[in-house]
Short mmCIF file of C-alpha atoms and ligand atoms in Angstrom, two decimals:
data_model
loop_
_atom_site.label_atom_id
_atom_site.label_comp_id
_atom_site.label_asym_id
_atom_site.label_seq_id
_atom_site.Cartn_x
_atom_site.Cartn_y
_atom_site.Cartn_z
CA MET A 139 -0.06 0.07 -0.08
CA ASN A 140 1.56 3.53 -0.82
CA SER A 141 1.88 5.82 1.89
CA GLU A 142 -1.07 8.34 0.53
CA VAL A 143 -3.62 5.32 0.36
CA ALA A 144 -2.37 4.24 4.08
CA GLU A 145 -2.82 7.81 5.21
CA ILE A 146 -6.39 7.90 3.92
CA ARG A 147 -7.21 4.56 5.79
CA SER A 148 -6.01 5.64 8.91
CA GLU A 149 -8.13 8.92 8.57
CA LEU A 150 -10.82 7.18 7.72
CA ASP A 151 -10.46 4.81 10.67
CA LYS A 152 -10.41 7.86 13.01
CA ILE A 153 -13.83 8.56 12.19
CA ARG A 154 -14.75 5.09 12.22
CA GLN A 155 -13.66 4.91 15.68
CA LYS A 156 -15.43 8.07 16.88
CA CYS A 157 -18.55 6.39 15.38
CA LEU A 158 -18.24 3.46 17.60
CA SER A 159 -18.72 5.25 20.47
CA CYS A 160 -21.11 7.70 19.08
CA GLU A 161 -24.00 8.57 21.27
CA LYS A 162 -25.34 11.91 19.63
CA CYS A 163 -28.80 10.42 18.67
CA PRO A 164 -31.06 7.63 20.40
CA LEU A 165 -30.41 5.47 17.58
CA CYS A 166 -27.00 4.43 19.26
CA LYS A 167 -29.48 2.60 21.95
CA THR A 168 -31.12 0.34 19.30
CA ARG A 169 -28.02 -0.32 17.00
CA HIS A 170 -26.55 -3.74 16.99
CA ASN A 171 -23.53 -2.42 14.94
CA ILE A 172 -22.52 1.10 13.20
CA VAL A 173 -22.46 0.79 9.48
CA PHE A 174 -19.52 3.12 8.41
CA ASP A 175 -18.41 2.34 4.63
CA ASP A 176 -17.67 -0.79 2.50
CA GLY A 177 -16.01 -1.04 -0.66
CA ILE A 178 -12.75 0.87 -1.81
CA PRO A 179 -11.55 4.48 -0.67
CA ASN A 180 -10.83 6.15 -3.52
CA ASN A 181 -10.94 9.55 -4.90
CA LYS A 182 -13.21 8.80 -7.89
CA LEU A 183 -16.64 7.44 -7.14
CA MET A 184 -18.60 7.58 -4.07
CA LEU A 185 -22.06 6.44 -3.35
CA ILE A 186 -24.12 7.98 -0.40
CA GLY A 187 -27.28 5.79 0.45
CA GLU A 188 -29.83 6.32 3.29
CA ALA A 189 -29.36 4.53 6.26
CA PRO A 190 -28.58 1.08 7.38
CA GLY A 191 -31.28 -1.71 7.45
CA PHE A 192 -31.67 -4.99 9.27
CA TYR A 193 -28.95 -6.79 7.62
CA GLU A 194 -26.46 -3.84 7.43
CA ASP A 195 -27.31 -3.46 11.12
CA GLN A 196 -26.24 -6.99 11.84
CA GLN A 197 -23.28 -7.09 9.83
CA GLY A 198 -22.05 -3.73 10.15
CA LYS A 199 -21.69 -2.97 6.28
CA PRO A 200 -23.73 -0.79 3.80
CA PHE A 201 -25.94 -2.31 1.17
CA VAL A 202 -25.71 -6.19 2.10
CA GLY A 203 -29.40 -6.92 2.00
CA LYS A 204 -31.54 -7.07 -1.26
CA ALA A 205 -31.02 -3.60 -2.07
CA GLY A 206 -27.52 -3.79 -1.83
CA GLN A 207 -27.26 -6.99 -3.81
CA LEU A 208 -29.26 -5.05 -6.60
CA LEU A 209 -26.86 -2.25 -6.48
CA ASP A 210 -23.72 -4.50 -6.92
CA ARG A 211 -25.56 -5.84 -10.17
CA ILE A 212 -26.29 -2.42 -11.33
CA PHE A 213 -22.65 -1.48 -10.75
CA ALA A 214 -21.52 -5.19 -12.44
CA SER A 215 -23.63 -4.20 -15.67
CA VAL A 216 -21.12 -1.56 -16.45
CA GLY A 217 -18.02 -3.53 -14.99
CA LEU A 218 -18.03 -1.52 -11.83
CA ASN A 219 -17.24 -3.36 -8.62
CA ARG A 220 -17.34 -2.28 -5.18
CA GLU A 221 -13.96 -4.10 -4.15
CA LYS A 222 -12.47 -2.28 -6.85
CA ASP A 223 -14.02 1.01 -7.87
CA VAL A 224 -16.60 2.42 -5.41
CA TYR A 225 -16.59 3.70 -1.84
CA ILE A 226 -20.12 3.18 -0.26
CA CYS A 227 -21.51 4.95 2.84
CA ASN A 228 -24.91 6.36 4.12
CA THR A 229 -26.21 9.35 5.32
CA LEU A 230 -26.87 7.61 8.78
CA LYS A 231 -24.65 5.24 10.30
CA CYS A 232 -26.98 3.60 12.83
CA ARG A 233 -30.16 1.77 11.94
CA PRO A 234 -33.69 3.57 12.28
CA PRO A 235 -36.06 1.41 13.76
CA ASP A 236 -38.40 -0.58 11.53
CA ASN A 237 -36.27 1.36 8.70
CA ARG A 238 -38.34 4.31 9.08
CA ASN A 239 -36.93 7.67 7.57
CA PRO A 240 -34.11 9.14 9.04
CA LEU A 241 -35.33 12.46 11.48
CA PRO A 242 -33.78 15.94 10.69
CA GLU A 243 -31.87 15.74 14.25
CA GLU A 244 -30.75 12.26 13.24
CA LYS A 245 -29.18 13.57 10.16
CA GLU A 246 -27.95 16.63 11.85
CA ALA A 247 -26.39 14.84 14.19
CA CYS A 248 -24.72 11.89 12.07
CA TRP A 249 -23.82 14.99 9.63
CA GLU A 250 -20.06 15.43 10.76
CA TYR A 251 -19.30 11.53 9.95
CA LEU A 252 -20.09 11.76 6.40
CA GLU A 253 -18.65 15.26 5.96
CA ALA A 254 -15.56 13.58 7.03
CA GLN A 255 -15.70 10.70 4.50
CA ILE A 256 -16.25 13.63 1.98
CA SER A 257 -13.41 15.73 2.79
CA ILE A 258 -11.19 12.85 3.42
CA LEU A 259 -11.78 11.20 0.12
CA LYS A 260 -12.66 14.07 -1.97
CA PRO A 261 -14.29 12.12 -4.89
CA ARG A 262 -14.85 13.55 -8.16
CA LEU A 263 -18.01 11.90 -8.60
CA ILE A 264 -20.93 11.39 -5.63
CA LEU A 265 -23.79 9.40 -6.51
CA LEU A 266 -26.80 10.31 -4.39
CA CYS A 267 -28.67 6.96 -4.13
CA GLY A 268 -32.34 8.14 -2.97
CA ASN A 269 -34.17 11.13 -1.50
CA VAL A 270 -32.17 11.43 1.96
CA ALA A 271 -29.20 11.38 0.45
CA VAL A 272 -30.09 14.09 -1.95
CA GLN A 273 -31.67 16.39 0.51
CA SER A 274 -28.72 16.20 2.66
CA ILE A 275 -26.42 17.25 0.02
CA LEU A 276 -28.53 19.40 -2.34
CA GLY A 277 -31.12 20.45 0.00
CA ASN A 278 -34.73 20.78 -1.73
CA VAL A 279 -34.38 20.22 -5.13
CA GLY A 280 -37.29 18.42 -5.63
CA GLY A 281 -38.21 14.80 -5.90
CA ILE A 282 -35.75 11.84 -7.25
CA THR A 283 -37.81 11.08 -10.07
CA ARG A 284 -37.87 14.36 -11.72
CA ILE A 285 -34.15 14.97 -10.78
CA ARG A 286 -32.43 11.77 -10.99
CA GLY A 287 -29.85 11.35 -13.98
CA ASN A 288 -28.75 14.83 -13.94
CA TRP A 289 -24.89 15.77 -12.91
CA TYR A 290 -25.13 18.76 -10.09
CA PRO A 291 -22.36 21.12 -10.36
CA PRO A 292 -20.05 21.02 -7.02
CA GLU A 293 -21.59 24.79 -6.40
CA SER A 294 -25.22 23.44 -6.27
CA ALA A 295 -24.50 21.78 -3.00
CA ILE A 296 -25.66 23.04 0.34
CA VAL A 297 -22.60 21.55 1.81
CA GLU A 298 -18.95 21.63 0.94
CA VAL A 299 -18.18 18.74 -1.46
CA PHE A 300 -14.72 19.38 -2.40
CA GLY A 301 -15.47 19.56 -6.34
CA ALA A 302 -17.37 16.88 -6.67
CA LYS A 303 -19.91 16.48 -9.40
CA MET A 304 -23.28 14.79 -8.12
CA MET A 305 -25.75 12.76 -9.35
CA PRO A 306 -29.31 11.97 -7.76
CA ILE A 307 -29.91 8.21 -8.62
CA PHE A 308 -33.02 6.09 -7.65
CA HIS A 309 -32.43 3.89 -4.57
CA PRO A 310 -32.24 0.36 -5.31
CA SER A 311 -35.07 -0.53 -2.79
CA TYR A 312 -37.32 1.64 -4.89
CA LEU A 313 -36.68 -0.28 -8.16
CA LEU A 314 -37.26 -3.60 -6.00
CA ARG A 315 -40.66 -2.41 -5.36
CA ASN A 316 -41.34 -1.13 -9.13
CA ASP A 317 -39.88 -4.05 -10.97
CA THR A 318 -41.08 -3.17 -14.49
CA ARG A 319 -38.90 -3.21 -17.05
CA GLU A 320 -40.33 -1.24 -19.61
CA LYS A 321 -39.00 1.85 -21.38
CA GLY A 322 -39.13 4.60 -19.28
CA GLY A 323 -39.89 2.86 -16.00
CA PRO A 324 -37.55 2.87 -12.94
CA LYS A 325 -35.36 0.32 -13.82
CA TRP A 326 -35.01 1.36 -17.31
CA LEU A 327 -33.95 4.77 -16.03
CA MET A 328 -31.43 3.31 -13.93
CA TRP A 329 -30.01 1.74 -16.81
CA GLN A 330 -29.38 4.92 -18.59
CA ASP A 331 -27.95 6.76 -15.76
CA ILE A 332 -25.38 4.05 -14.65
CA GLN A 333 -24.25 4.29 -18.39
CA GLU A 334 -23.72 7.83 -18.22
CA ILE A 335 -22.15 7.37 -14.87
CA LYS A 336 -19.61 5.18 -16.43
CA ARG A 337 -19.16 7.32 -19.26
CA GLU A 338 -17.87 10.34 -16.76
CA TYR A 339 -15.84 7.74 -14.52
CA ASP A 340 -13.97 6.66 -17.70
CA LYS A 341 -12.89 10.53 -18.14
CA LEU A 342 -11.31 10.55 -14.79
N1 URA B 37 -30.29 0.92 2.07
C1 URA B 37 -29.62 2.02 2.23
O1 URA B 37 -29.83 3.15 1.83
N2 URA B 37 -28.34 1.95 2.88
C2 URA B 37 -27.93 0.46 3.21
O2 URA B 37 -27.08 0.59 3.62
C3 URA B 37 -28.84 -0.45 3.06
C4 URA B 37 -30.10 -0.01 2.51
N1 URA B 38 -38.05 7.70 -3.04
C1 URA B 38 -36.65 7.84 -2.70
O1 URA B 38 -36.00 8.09 -1.62
N2 URA B 38 -35.79 7.12 -3.25
C2 URA B 38 -36.06 6.59 -4.60
O2 URA B 38 -35.24 6.24 -5.34
C3 URA B 38 -37.77 6.93 -4.89
C4 URA B 38 -38.46 7.27 -4.40
#
């Protein structure tokens, strides 16, 4: 491992350690594990999801349940792979009970950790996966169905993104609930989006 990568891993690990003992919001009482990240720390591609679900909370890893398996297949369709190409994390590091939506105070409490992840990696591209991630980074820009697939310049973020271009994409659990493959449907749109993401990735 070259020294720069070792340095980045050690910076991330400091933040992970902070999360392990975090008691900033009540989710610390019900979590089994914090879910900090997965994939490969890199300065090209980061995906930000919503929050851990049941399996993620059990295993301490993001996107390992059904939605995560679909996410892996979406990446694989353009030759991307979480072990080699993508850093994956969530807006919240702890599971909300019954997978309810994160509360504003939970997002606020957890923001320092996501902010640190972005500032350590400074990825060129950030995928905002679902409405929760979109709102945290872009604010109220409208629902995902209308805004998905567009690149947002760094200046359009409501937080510091260190020059990242951002694309809102559907959440894979939404695709699982809307399984139609017809042209113009959610899965078809996701297929367009992942190809555009790969085109941009290949330019880096
Ligand atoms: N959904 C998310 O947004 N994140 C996960 O880690 C798992 C499911
Ligand atoms: N709502 C979300 O949060 N994400 C989607 O992808 C679709 C609806």
